[in-house]
Amino acid sequence: MTSKLCVTNAMKFFGDRTSEALERLSLGEGKAEIYEATGVTVGVHDVNFEVEQGEIFVIMGLSGSGKSTLVRMLNGLVPPTSGKIRIDGTDIASCTPDVLRDVRRRKIAMVFQHFALFPHRTILENVAYGLKVKGIGTNERLTKARAALEQVGLGAQADSFPAQLSGGMQQRVGIARGLATDAEIILMDEPFGALDPLIRREMQEELLELQRKLRKTIVFITHDLNEAMLLGNRIAIMKDGRFVQVGTPQEIVAQPADDYVAAFMADIDRGRVFTAGDVAQPAVIVNAGSAPATALAQLDRADADAVHVIGAGGLEGVATYRDIARAVRDDGALSDAVQNDMPVTGPDTPLHQLYEAASSGLPVAVTDGEGRLTGVVEPKVVLAHLSGVVPEPEPEKPAA
Amino acid sequence: MTPSEILMIPINDWVNDFVRGFLVPNFRPFFRAMQVPVAGLLNALDALFAFIPMLVMTALFAVASWRAVGRGMALFTVIGLCFIDMIGLWAETMTTLSMIVTSVLFCAVIGIPAGILAARSDTTWRIMRPILDIMQTVPSFVYLVPIVMLFGVGMPPGIIATVIFALPPIIRMTNLGLRGVRADLVEAAESFGSTRWQMLWDVQFPLALRTIMAGLNQTLMLALSMVVIAALIGGGGLGLVVNTGLGRLDVGGATAGGIGIVILAIILDRISQGLAERGSDRTSLLSVLKGYVRPQRPATRTA
Ligand SMILES: Nc1ncnc2c1ncn2[C@@H]1O[C@H](COP(=O)(O)OP(=O)(O)O)[C@@H](O)[C@H]1O
Ligand SMILES: [Mg+2]
């Protein structure tokens, strides 16, 4: 049991006739039918997952699919009907109220959609709230709160009141309040849902930046797929209280489990999901000393348009079929065909940033940290991915 | 043929038997003991208000009006209190004031905790609600009789009748205020591991304070409206002046008493309302009290 957070068979029904609802569920009846027949709302149905230390686990789904209910079960705000919710091994579904309170004080913090800042307290007091609850003395808690506030860039607003701040700033305060208690797990229920798109983008970047520094374990709820793809190390797609698919963003986009997931993926900004590394194909390479005819033969065999030339110092350049063919005809050397000025990128570059490089018509070389060629991205692949028509499964990443 | 010809229900006899035959003999000492704290507080306040010179008291009220409402109200307070003194009712007014302060304090001490209990549990509220409804619909004259039987006559029974009459609004408004606190704020407090007390003290109570203060204002006004009725069972002060005047067909005396009550009512109403509105700006018990001591500062909140 190494996971930070481990949820097994979590169930939540709202209503009285839960056993009847459970029976109907096992017979395969849907959420709407069960509500009709018993008045029981299925909030969460048999959800299982684990989140590792340092991971951002995103839960997404349409409104009413049970995301808020599920995330509130993780800190016991909504007690599960059945199932286990273990935080560092402690099952908070079955522990005493004292233990639950202790877990909430030390291990888990929550950030809310509408910020939920206390309007009668200053920003600093808001951030210090979790520490106050813990019983930490005034001086120490205000010092810590100030440090947390600095982390989100709002040190100057310490003495303002929430109503004086913009939405984006208020949510930064909400995040600082979660960070101040040193909780390792942070639950975020559509934290950027109430912000306008520009601020939202900004906040997403800031969250990623913070996460790089702090390595928290984050459960992040959203109904925005692009947000999910950007932030999530793994994503769970939720429908009618169930997880229909869990996987990395790339797995989910490449292999949607069913039509529901596929429909979600339809309007995704694929350029931000896939990176050069995801779509790279093995490079066609020749040695710098080879004869042009050898290179041409290589290209014919690989049915490719350009070849990358490797010299003593590593990647030297790229040569197109046409230029090599001309070199063969003119009896020239391979070096006559080589262009040293070629598009190169790292494996983590998102595809939407490759658009320009791809428009040169040359395959984009993907190199690792030491400048070694690990693959190439063909211009047509970039365009195909951006337009949502994936020509073939990525050769380097067999479907999981 | 009417139902009464078949069966007469002797409800008056039943109640008589219950009160005279059961409550009075068995619980009289208990009810007598209940008067002790009431009488103690009342006498202390009465002595205090009688001790403070008229001009000092007027100055205190004027300052309170100025802080809570503004300059115009302070002026009205000074003129109104001087007028009461000039019509020769100062002592009676102070007696009425001590009765009202005693009643309101007991209402707050009983009503706010009762409201908190009601807000915490739906079951408690379901039980409490019809009782409050009855307390508010039964005419106040009706329960003067059992009160006299149980408590006797005099000032403390008058106060107890007033407390019963004025209690419902503070309970209702405390319950309403606490239940009206935004659910996500309560959730936020809970998610950080607050105990119920921490939540109540740090979040719910300060945010409900404005509503609770509005309830206190209503309670105060009800207590004032009860002074004349309480005088029927031995309460003193302005109520007694009015009653005596009516009894002797002395319209002038009754009117003077009535004017005194109205002036006192306006002053207390405006001051307590001002306090409640202050509560909405500061929304913390401490800062309301602080704001009361420090000079008035315009609210600096923007939407
Ligand atoms: N306290 C509650 N009582 C009854 N039904 C509820 C309650 N909370 C949520 N639900 C129901 O549970 C389902 C899931 O709700 P929720 O978790 O809020 O969804 P989401 O956050 O994905 O929009 C919905 O059908 C909702 O109506
Ligand atoms: Mg929700």
XYZ file of C-alpha atoms and ligand atoms in Angstrom:
731
model
C 0.000 0.000 0.000
C 2.408 2.668 -1.175
C -0.126 5.049 -2.673
C -0.852 8.299 -0.958
C -4.530 7.919 -1.608
C -6.285 4.663 -2.295
C -9.996 4.370 -3.009
C -11.624 0.958 -3.197
C -15.226 0.188 -4.104
C -16.411 3.649 -3.098
C -20.189 4.017 -3.265
C -22.464 6.892 -2.443
C -26.242 6.818 -2.633
C -28.403 9.750 -1.681
C -31.716 8.550 -0.303
C -33.185 5.986 2.062
C -33.778 2.797 0.095
C -30.117 2.170 -0.586
C -30.164 -1.617 -0.432
C -32.918 -1.741 -3.019
C -30.946 0.658 -5.192
C -27.874 -1.505 -4.837
C -29.827 -4.550 -5.957
C -31.153 -2.738 -8.998
C -27.676 -1.506 -9.821
C -26.327 -5.030 -9.822
C -29.119 -5.972 -12.238
C -27.723 -3.362 -14.562
C -30.370 -0.680 -14.238
C -29.345 2.878 -15.047
C -29.134 5.859 -12.736
C -32.363 7.415 -14.049
C -34.385 4.182 -13.741
C -33.196 3.666 -10.190
C -34.166 7.178 -9.245
C -37.618 6.661 -10.771
C -38.172 3.426 -8.912
C -36.615 4.111 -5.519
C -35.957 7.832 -5.175
C -32.314 7.041 -4.573
C -29.725 9.091 -6.455
C -26.613 7.192 -7.358
C -23.874 9.691 -6.613
C -20.819 7.478 -6.942
C -20.881 3.873 -8.047
C -18.029 1.480 -7.322
C -15.085 3.736 -7.961
C -11.547 2.435 -7.543
C -8.322 4.340 -7.966
C -5.006 5.145 -6.408
C -3.041 8.353 -6.540
C 0.705 8.367 -6.063
C 2.708 10.959 -4.199
C 3.466 13.901 -6.495
C 0.812 13.040 -9.063
C -1.962 15.238 -10.422
C -4.983 13.012 -10.820
C -7.745 14.689 -12.789
C -11.359 13.600 -12.576
C -13.565 14.888 -15.342
C -17.095 14.383 -16.484
C -20.286 16.249 -17.266
C -22.053 18.072 -14.495
C -24.020 15.683 -12.310
C -21.677 12.809 -12.982
C -20.612 12.643 -9.334
C -17.270 14.443 -9.350
C -18.000 16.702 -6.405
C -19.502 13.855 -4.424
C -16.427 11.725 -5.062
C -13.916 14.406 -4.147
C -15.863 15.229 -0.989
C -15.691 11.598 -0.004
C -11.899 11.853 -0.063
C -11.859 14.111 2.992
C -15.007 12.776 4.565
C -17.259 15.767 3.886
C -19.548 13.216 2.271
C -19.404 9.898 4.107
C -19.416 7.004 1.636
C -22.291 4.547 1.691
C -19.705 1.802 1.431
C -16.119 1.285 0.390
C -12.738 2.301 1.686
C -10.882 5.566 1.349
C -7.350 5.214 2.595
C -5.052 8.146 3.093
C -1.550 6.937 3.909
C -3.221 3.697 4.931
C -5.840 5.202 7.275
C -9.371 4.421 6.167
C -11.232 7.655 6.719
C -14.572 6.040 5.944
C -14.442 3.906 9.071
C -12.242 5.889 11.462
C -13.418 7.844 14.499
C -14.307 11.520 14.178
C -11.124 12.432 16.042
C -8.929 10.558 13.595
C -10.799 12.079 10.672
C -10.282 15.555 12.099
C -6.613 14.848 12.546
C -6.284 13.673 8.939
C -8.029 16.818 7.741
C -5.758 19.020 9.812
C -2.492 17.430 8.785
C -2.815 15.630 5.505
C -5.466 16.939 3.222
C -6.656 20.372 2.165
C -9.360 21.489 -0.207
C -9.731 24.297 -2.728
C -13.285 25.237 -3.699
C -14.929 26.315 -6.947
C -16.314 29.523 -5.513
C -13.191 30.034 -3.412
C -15.074 29.784 -0.093
C -12.953 32.471 1.537
C -14.240 33.780 4.847
C -15.552 37.249 4.014
C -15.108 38.567 7.529
C -11.426 37.767 7.752
C -8.442 39.353 6.068
C -6.577 37.482 3.357
C -3.803 36.652 5.809
C -6.280 35.365 8.394
C -7.974 33.309 5.713
C -4.703 31.679 4.762
C -3.874 31.093 8.423
C -7.236 29.471 9.118
C -6.092 25.864 8.835
C -3.208 26.595 11.196
C -5.523 28.272 13.669
C -7.742 25.224 13.682
C -4.666 23.135 14.451
C -4.025 25.290 17.492
C -0.813 26.917 16.268
C 0.033 30.202 18.034
C -0.707 33.550 16.428
C 2.839 34.578 15.536
C 3.869 31.282 14.043
C 0.687 30.887 12.033
C 0.813 34.383 10.606
C 4.455 33.874 9.600
C 3.605 30.621 7.863
C 0.527 32.122 6.241
C 2.569 35.018 4.929
C 5.043 32.575 3.398
C 2.222 30.657 1.706
C 0.769 33.918 0.432
C 4.153 34.893 -1.024
C 4.226 31.576 -2.867
C 1.127 32.518 -4.805
C 2.385 36.057 -5.330
C -0.093 37.857 -3.099
C 2.131 39.033 -0.261
C 0.981 42.599 -0.776
C -2.696 41.746 -0.318
C -2.309 40.262 3.165
C -4.465 42.848 4.884
C -7.195 43.148 2.265
C -10.559 41.451 2.539
C -11.681 38.801 0.024
C -14.314 41.078 -1.526
C -11.565 43.496 -2.551
C -9.789 40.899 -4.702
C -10.505 39.700 -8.236
C -11.637 36.126 -8.815
C -8.205 34.946 -9.875
C -6.611 36.498 -6.825
C -9.240 35.007 -4.551
C -8.541 31.566 -5.881
C -4.816 32.084 -5.349
C -5.718 32.797 -1.736
C -7.749 29.585 -1.698
C -4.693 27.707 -2.923
C -2.431 29.439 -0.402
C -4.849 28.452 2.361
C -4.452 24.851 1.242
C -0.660 25.133 1.075
C -0.270 26.802 4.458
C -1.076 23.690 6.465
C 1.604 21.658 4.658
C -1.046 19.154 3.639
C 0.397 16.646 1.208
C -2.876 16.019 -0.548
C -4.789 18.860 -2.123
C -8.314 18.379 -3.399
C -9.467 20.899 -5.975
C -13.125 20.930 -7.034
C -13.309 22.850 -10.310
C -11.024 25.493 -8.840
C -10.816 27.529 -12.037
C -14.402 26.957 -13.140
C -15.556 30.383 -11.996
C -12.735 32.282 -13.707
C -12.753 33.730 -17.183
C -10.713 31.907 -19.828
C -7.666 34.155 -19.850
C -7.217 34.116 -16.084
C -7.919 30.431 -16.179
C -5.010 29.726 -18.516
C -2.782 31.788 -16.308
C -3.862 29.921 -13.186
C -3.267 26.566 -14.845
C 0.299 27.555 -15.663
C 0.801 28.810 -12.132
C -0.510 25.613 -10.674
C 1.891 23.583 -12.792
C 4.714 25.875 -11.738
C 3.826 25.421 -8.049
C 3.520 21.699 -8.506
C 7.000 21.491 -10.020
C 8.334 23.041 -6.818
C 6.118 21.410 -4.233
C 5.311 17.928 -5.583
C 1.943 17.708 -3.830
C -0.524 14.945 -4.450
C -3.404 16.652 -6.215
C -6.878 15.454 -7.070
C -8.246 17.967 -9.531
C -11.845 18.100 -10.710
C -12.799 19.772 -13.950
C -15.301 19.497 -16.742
C -12.934 21.161 -19.180
C -11.104 18.577 -21.203
C -8.286 20.855 -22.265
C -7.644 21.695 -18.640
C -7.638 18.013 -17.779
C -5.188 17.241 -20.553
C -2.868 20.062 -19.594
C -2.736 19.336 -15.874
C -3.328 15.645 -15.447
C -0.653 13.035 -15.092
C -3.616 10.691 -15.248
C -7.237 11.403 -16.021
C -10.364 9.581 -14.981
C -13.473 10.103 -17.078
C -16.619 9.878 -14.999
C -20.159 9.167 -16.113
C -23.221 8.485 -13.973
C -21.073 7.970 -10.911
C -18.649 5.516 -12.502
C -15.188 5.770 -13.941
C -15.481 4.845 -17.587
C -11.797 5.235 -18.332
C -8.617 6.018 -16.442
C -5.332 6.704 -18.156
C -2.764 9.213 -19.260
C -4.055 12.025 -21.469
C -2.425 10.432 -24.492
C -3.945 7.027 -23.816
C -7.391 8.497 -23.462
C -7.230 10.580 -26.614
C -5.641 7.839 -28.663
C -7.860 5.037 -27.403
C -11.181 6.293 -26.051
C -12.859 3.461 -24.155
C -16.325 4.142 -25.562
C -18.435 6.610 -27.495
C -18.995 8.779 -24.426
C -15.277 9.311 -24.012
C -14.787 9.685 -27.757
C -17.479 12.375 -27.843
C -15.597 14.220 -25.144
C -12.398 14.001 -27.125
C -14.000 15.463 -30.221
C -13.422 19.038 -29.202
C -10.079 18.580 -27.607
C -7.172 20.769 -28.469
C -4.962 17.891 -29.545
C -1.979 20.138 -30.138
C -1.657 20.573 -26.390
C -2.080 16.934 -25.500
C 0.443 15.327 -27.757
C 4.115 16.091 -27.670
C 6.765 15.569 -30.309
C 7.869 12.460 -28.418
C 4.356 10.989 -28.597
C 4.083 11.115 -32.373
C 7.729 10.683 -33.336
C 8.616 7.894 -35.734
C 11.981 6.182 -36.018
C 14.340 8.374 -37.974
C 15.822 7.368 -41.271
C 19.523 7.935 -40.860
C 22.714 7.580 -42.854
C 26.330 8.142 -41.965
C 27.858 11.367 -43.182
C 30.449 9.400 -45.160
C 27.959 7.287 -47.097
C 27.494 7.532 -50.825
C 24.381 9.390 -52.030
C 23.156 6.213 -53.653
C 23.147 4.424 -50.286
C 21.100 7.230 -48.810
C 18.677 7.059 -51.707
C 18.298 3.322 -51.228
C 17.594 3.906 -47.528
C 14.883 6.397 -48.377
C 13.284 4.114 -50.898
C 13.218 1.288 -48.401
C 11.671 3.476 -45.711
C 9.385 5.210 -48.171
C 10.474 8.529 -46.673
C 11.146 11.954 -48.132
C 14.181 13.011 -46.137
C 17.053 11.417 -44.304
C 18.992 12.626 -41.298
C 22.728 12.556 -41.580
C 24.820 11.525 -38.609
C 28.456 12.534 -38.441
C 31.215 12.206 -35.873
C 29.753 15.061 -33.841
C 26.223 13.675 -33.885
C 23.366 14.984 -35.978
C 24.748 16.996 -38.872
C 21.793 17.804 -40.994
C 18.984 16.602 -43.182
C 18.868 15.731 -46.842
C 15.757 15.552 -48.968
C 15.062 12.874 -51.565
C 15.198 15.420 -54.345
C 18.556 16.848 -53.315
C 20.091 13.384 -52.908
C 18.737 12.320 -56.276
C 20.347 15.391 -57.803
C 23.648 14.543 -56.094
C 23.482 11.022 -57.511
C 22.769 12.362 -60.993
C 25.549 14.967 -60.772
C 27.899 12.401 -59.260
C 28.349 14.632 -56.193
C 28.936 13.788 -52.543
C 26.211 13.318 -49.947
C 27.359 16.501 -48.215
C 26.208 18.508 -51.275
C 22.629 17.491 -50.469
C 22.763 18.096 -46.726
C 21.034 21.125 -45.210
C 22.524 21.966 -41.833
C 19.742 24.355 -41.010
C 16.964 21.965 -39.992
C 14.053 21.944 -37.588
C 14.984 20.316 -34.268
C 12.910 19.947 -31.146
C 12.801 18.198 -27.760
C 10.485 15.271 -27.032
C 8.302 17.308 -24.624
C 7.374 20.048 -27.068
C 3.605 20.122 -27.561
C 2.505 19.660 -31.133
C 0.878 23.053 -31.453
C 4.348 24.562 -31.109
C 5.659 22.373 -33.932
C 3.314 23.804 -36.484
C 5.799 26.385 -37.660
C 8.717 23.946 -37.815
C 6.589 21.499 -39.752
C 5.602 24.095 -42.300
C 9.153 24.053 -43.657
C 8.221 20.688 -45.164
C 11.179 18.935 -43.588
C 10.795 16.236 -40.949
C 11.403 17.667 -37.496
C 14.265 15.986 -35.679
C 13.494 15.009 -32.112
C 16.600 15.021 -29.958
C 17.147 14.072 -26.345
C 18.907 16.198 -23.741
C 22.344 15.369 -25.145
C 21.446 16.185 -28.701
C 21.036 12.571 -29.808
C 18.450 11.950 -32.490
C 15.629 9.846 -31.037
C 13.124 10.109 -33.841
C 11.485 12.384 -36.342
C 8.105 14.004 -36.680
C 6.822 14.146 -40.217
C 5.030 17.377 -41.142
C 1.989 15.435 -42.293
C 1.740 13.766 -38.879
C 1.720 17.143 -37.136
C -1.060 18.357 -39.393
C -3.013 15.153 -39.072
C -2.911 15.279 -35.284
C -3.853 18.914 -35.168
C -6.825 18.256 -37.389
C -7.895 15.229 -35.356
C -7.408 12.654 -38.120
C -4.780 10.316 -36.772
C -3.471 8.326 -39.713
C -2.100 5.293 -37.874
C -1.325 4.258 -34.304
C 1.949 5.733 -33.184
C 4.601 3.160 -33.963
C 6.740 3.980 -30.926
C 3.917 3.766 -28.402
C 1.998 0.544 -28.675
C -1.485 0.960 -27.326
C -1.711 0.341 -23.594
C -78.818 18.949 17.803
C -75.300 20.252 18.263
C -72.147 18.477 19.414
C -72.253 20.271 22.745
C -75.520 18.544 23.588
C -73.833 15.168 23.231
C -70.595 15.930 24.958
C -69.241 18.917 26.849
C -65.500 18.990 27.211
C -64.681 20.615 30.562
C -61.358 22.009 29.408
C -61.429 24.785 31.988
C -61.764 22.260 34.776
C -58.929 20.174 33.397
C -56.606 23.125 33.209
C -57.655 24.293 36.662
C -56.999 20.853 38.057
C -53.661 20.637 36.321
C -52.404 24.035 37.394
C -53.974 24.251 40.848
C -53.881 20.619 41.749
C -50.533 19.611 40.264
C -48.208 22.408 39.158
C -48.768 24.843 42.003
C -48.442 22.502 44.974
C -45.609 20.463 43.504
C -43.530 23.035 41.662
C -44.132 26.286 43.457
C -40.734 26.226 45.200
C -39.118 25.573 41.846
C -40.885 28.496 40.214
C -40.101 30.682 43.196
C -36.408 29.765 42.893
C -36.447 30.747 39.220
C -37.230 34.285 40.251
C -34.062 34.668 42.265
C -31.647 35.379 39.403
C -34.232 37.579 37.696
C -34.847 39.609 40.836
C -31.117 39.838 41.532
C -30.226 41.248 38.131
C -33.240 43.521 38.049
C -32.508 45.042 41.451
C -28.847 45.531 40.624
C -29.658 47.305 37.360
C -32.407 49.339 38.957
C -30.054 50.502 41.664
C -27.353 51.296 39.120
C -29.625 53.309 36.838
C -31.080 55.156 39.830
C -27.567 55.931 41.007
C -26.319 57.380 37.714
C -27.278 61.068 37.559
C -29.795 62.013 34.888
C -27.327 64.166 32.940
C -24.639 61.487 32.887
C -27.138 58.889 31.698
C -28.365 61.222 28.972
C -24.787 61.836 27.867
C -24.124 58.093 27.715
C -27.211 57.529 25.578
C -26.321 60.444 23.335
C -22.843 59.047 22.701
C -24.281 55.602 21.962
C -26.779 57.106 19.482
C -24.070 59.134 17.827
C -21.780 56.128 17.379
C -24.511 53.758 16.228
C -26.599 56.071 14.066
C -25.359 59.613 13.727
C -25.541 63.156 14.935
C -29.253 63.715 14.317
C -30.162 60.727 16.438
C -27.868 61.940 19.219
C -29.724 65.243 19.227
C -33.080 63.494 19.341
C -31.846 61.393 22.267
C -30.813 64.442 24.279
C -34.068 66.280 23.617
C -36.197 63.178 24.225
C -34.587 62.284 27.524
C -34.718 65.890 28.743
C -38.410 65.956 27.857
C -39.019 62.792 29.886
C -37.259 64.384 32.823
C -39.309 67.550 32.452
C -42.611 65.662 32.487
C -41.444 64.125 35.760
C -41.048 60.532 34.597
C -37.288 60.060 34.786
C -37.316 57.589 37.674
C -40.098 55.529 36.076
C -38.228 55.486 32.788
C -35.119 54.163 34.496
C -37.167 51.431 36.146
C -38.629 50.465 32.792
C -35.153 50.526 31.281
C -33.828 48.158 33.928
C -36.805 45.834 33.337
C -36.163 45.844 29.618
C -32.444 45.335 29.907
C -33.035 42.437 32.307
C -35.599 40.850 29.997
C -33.433 41.238 26.921
C -30.379 39.843 28.669
C -32.350 36.787 29.747
C -33.775 36.444 26.255
C -30.265 36.541 24.803
C -28.865 34.120 27.345
C -31.684 31.650 26.716
C -32.466 32.435 23.092
C -29.061 32.440 21.427
C -28.029 29.005 22.753
C -31.508 27.706 21.925
C -31.131 29.066 18.400
C -27.727 27.415 18.097
C -29.189 24.075 19.146
C -32.048 24.503 16.690
C -29.638 25.295 13.870
C -27.529 22.237 14.587
C -30.255 19.638 14.439
C -33.347 19.402 12.300
C -35.063 17.335 14.970
C -34.527 19.988 17.620
C -35.876 22.620 15.269
C -38.925 20.513 14.432
C -39.723 20.268 18.134
C -38.953 23.898 18.911
C -40.823 25.457 16.044
C -44.422 24.714 17.112
C -43.573 25.846 20.643
C -42.377 29.175 19.284
C -45.481 29.419 17.119
C -47.656 28.951 20.184
C -45.640 31.465 22.186
C -46.178 34.019 19.452
C -49.843 33.379 18.780
C -51.188 33.069 22.311
C -52.234 36.583 23.386
C -49.996 37.820 26.163
C -52.940 38.365 28.496
C -53.663 34.674 28.417
C -50.520 33.547 30.084
C -50.522 36.257 32.697
C -52.920 34.086 34.715
C -50.807 30.951 35.006
C -47.746 33.121 35.583
C -49.417 34.820 38.510
C -50.483 31.453 39.869
C -47.014 30.038 39.615
C -44.829 33.020 40.338
C -47.078 35.362 42.261
C -47.211 39.073 41.494
C -44.468 41.662 41.403
C -41.635 42.752 39.180
C -39.902 39.371 38.613
C -43.067 37.661 37.351
C -43.561 40.645 35.066
C -40.074 40.112 33.694
C -40.685 36.393 33.245
C -43.862 37.127 31.289
C -41.879 39.592 29.187
C -39.125 37.038 28.537
C -41.650 34.456 27.375
C -43.284 37.012 25.119
C -40.064 38.425 23.655
C -38.053 35.231 23.314
C -39.209 33.790 19.946
C -37.590 36.290 17.555
C -34.093 35.882 18.937
C -34.366 32.080 18.746
C -35.794 32.186 15.239
C -33.278 34.667 13.934
C -30.310 32.882 15.509
C -31.459 29.657 13.874
C -32.095 31.417 10.572
C -28.779 33.256 10.623
C -26.729 30.179 11.388
C -28.516 28.066 8.812
C -28.089 30.803 6.239
C -24.306 30.811 6.396
C -23.013 29.813 2.953
C -22.659 26.051 2.770
C -19.261 26.194 1.104
C -17.850 28.294 3.931
C -19.042 25.729 6.441
C -17.579 23.017 4.240
C -14.284 24.880 4.020
C -14.069 25.175 7.788
C -14.922 21.512 8.140
C -12.385 20.473 5.523
C -9.598 22.008 7.593
C -10.616 19.882 10.562
C -12.506 22.440 12.643
C -14.335 21.182 15.676
C -17.981 22.214 15.895
C -17.056 24.903 18.388
C -14.299 26.306 16.206
C -16.691 26.371 13.303
C -19.390 28.071 15.349
C -17.132 30.663 16.864
C -14.875 31.458 13.892
C -17.243 31.125 10.963
C -20.925 30.619 11.623
C -21.518 33.026 14.455
C -19.676 36.015 12.987
C -21.382 35.509 9.632
C -24.796 35.141 11.259
C -24.230 38.081 13.571
C -26.194 40.568 11.524
C -29.280 38.370 11.489
C -28.886 37.575 15.175
C -28.648 41.276 15.971
C -31.798 41.896 13.957
C -33.469 39.245 16.110
C -32.221 40.969 19.217
C -33.715 44.213 17.995
C -37.093 42.548 17.501
C -36.866 40.992 20.939
C -36.100 44.379 22.427
C -39.123 45.915 20.755
C -41.385 43.124 21.941
C -40.069 43.545 25.469
C -40.925 47.237 25.299
C -44.417 46.525 24.098
C -44.886 44.264 27.103
C -44.151 46.882 29.786
C -47.748 48.073 30.029
C -49.093 44.537 30.228
C -46.461 43.470 32.754
C -47.590 46.340 34.929
C -50.929 44.542 35.315
C -49.204 41.893 37.390
C -47.073 44.182 39.451
C -44.419 45.537 37.100
C -43.428 49.121 37.816
C -42.089 51.953 35.715
C -43.806 53.650 32.797
C -46.262 50.782 32.369
C -47.555 51.395 35.842
C -47.976 55.105 35.078
C -50.092 54.248 32.054
C -52.173 51.679 33.929
C -52.759 53.944 36.878
C -53.764 56.736 34.564
C -56.241 54.497 32.762
C -57.619 53.129 36.018
C -58.295 56.586 37.365
C -59.538 57.914 34.033
C -56.588 60.295 34.228
C -56.013 60.672 30.496
C -53.179 63.157 31.019
C -51.177 60.795 33.223
C -51.679 57.863 30.849
C -50.609 60.001 27.895
C -47.474 61.155 29.675
C -46.548 57.533 30.401
C -47.282 56.612 26.800
C -45.059 59.377 25.463
C -42.257 58.213 27.730
C -42.559 54.681 26.376
C -42.538 55.893 22.782
C -39.431 58.038 23.275
C -37.589 55.206 24.991
C -38.688 52.808 22.261
C -37.402 55.035 19.464
C -34.044 55.529 21.139
C -33.503 51.846 21.926
C -34.727 50.751 18.509
C -32.437 53.032 16.557
C -29.404 52.264 18.691
C -29.861 48.517 18.452
C -30.592 48.699 14.729
C -27.474 50.744 14.204
C -25.541 48.094 16.085
C -26.955 45.370 13.872
C -26.011 47.253 10.726
C -22.528 47.812 12.043
C -22.415 44.068 12.444
C -22.912 43.666 8.712
C -19.850 45.756 7.920
C -17.496 44.197 10.381
C -19.119 40.792 10.816
C -17.017 39.852 13.768
C -18.199 40.170 17.304
C -14.923 41.657 18.414
C -14.659 44.183 15.612
C -18.220 45.358 16.197
C -17.361 45.982 19.806
C -14.046 47.562 18.847
C -15.761 49.756 16.307
C -18.013 50.884 19.066
C -15.112 52.123 21.137
C -13.040 53.598 18.329
C -14.208 56.571 16.287
C -16.495 55.799 13.393
C -14.702 54.896 10.205
C -16.454 54.523 6.864
C -16.642 50.969 5.611
C -13.904 50.325 3.070
C -15.316 47.351 1.265
C -15.797 47.289 -2.451
C -17.859 44.777 -4.281
N -26.725 16.097 -0.937
C -27.284 15.487 -1.996
N -28.511 14.936 -1.916
C -29.071 14.305 -2.967
N -28.483 14.165 -4.165
C -27.262 14.689 -4.326
C -26.599 15.389 -3.257
N -25.389 15.795 -3.702
C -25.314 15.406 -4.989
N -26.425 14.734 -5.370
C -26.668 14.120 -6.682
O -25.572 13.300 -6.979
C -25.240 13.406 -8.349
C -23.798 13.829 -8.485
O -23.662 15.165 -8.089
P -22.280 15.923 -8.050
O -21.293 15.070 -7.340
O -22.510 17.272 -7.489
O -21.898 16.022 -9.580
P -20.817 16.916 -10.335
O -19.927 17.534 -9.298
O -20.118 15.966 -11.230
O -21.574 17.943 -11.096
C -26.211 14.394 -8.966
O -27.218 13.645 -9.594
C -26.739 15.148 -7.787
O -28.060 15.559 -8.018
Mg -19.533 19.637 -8.972
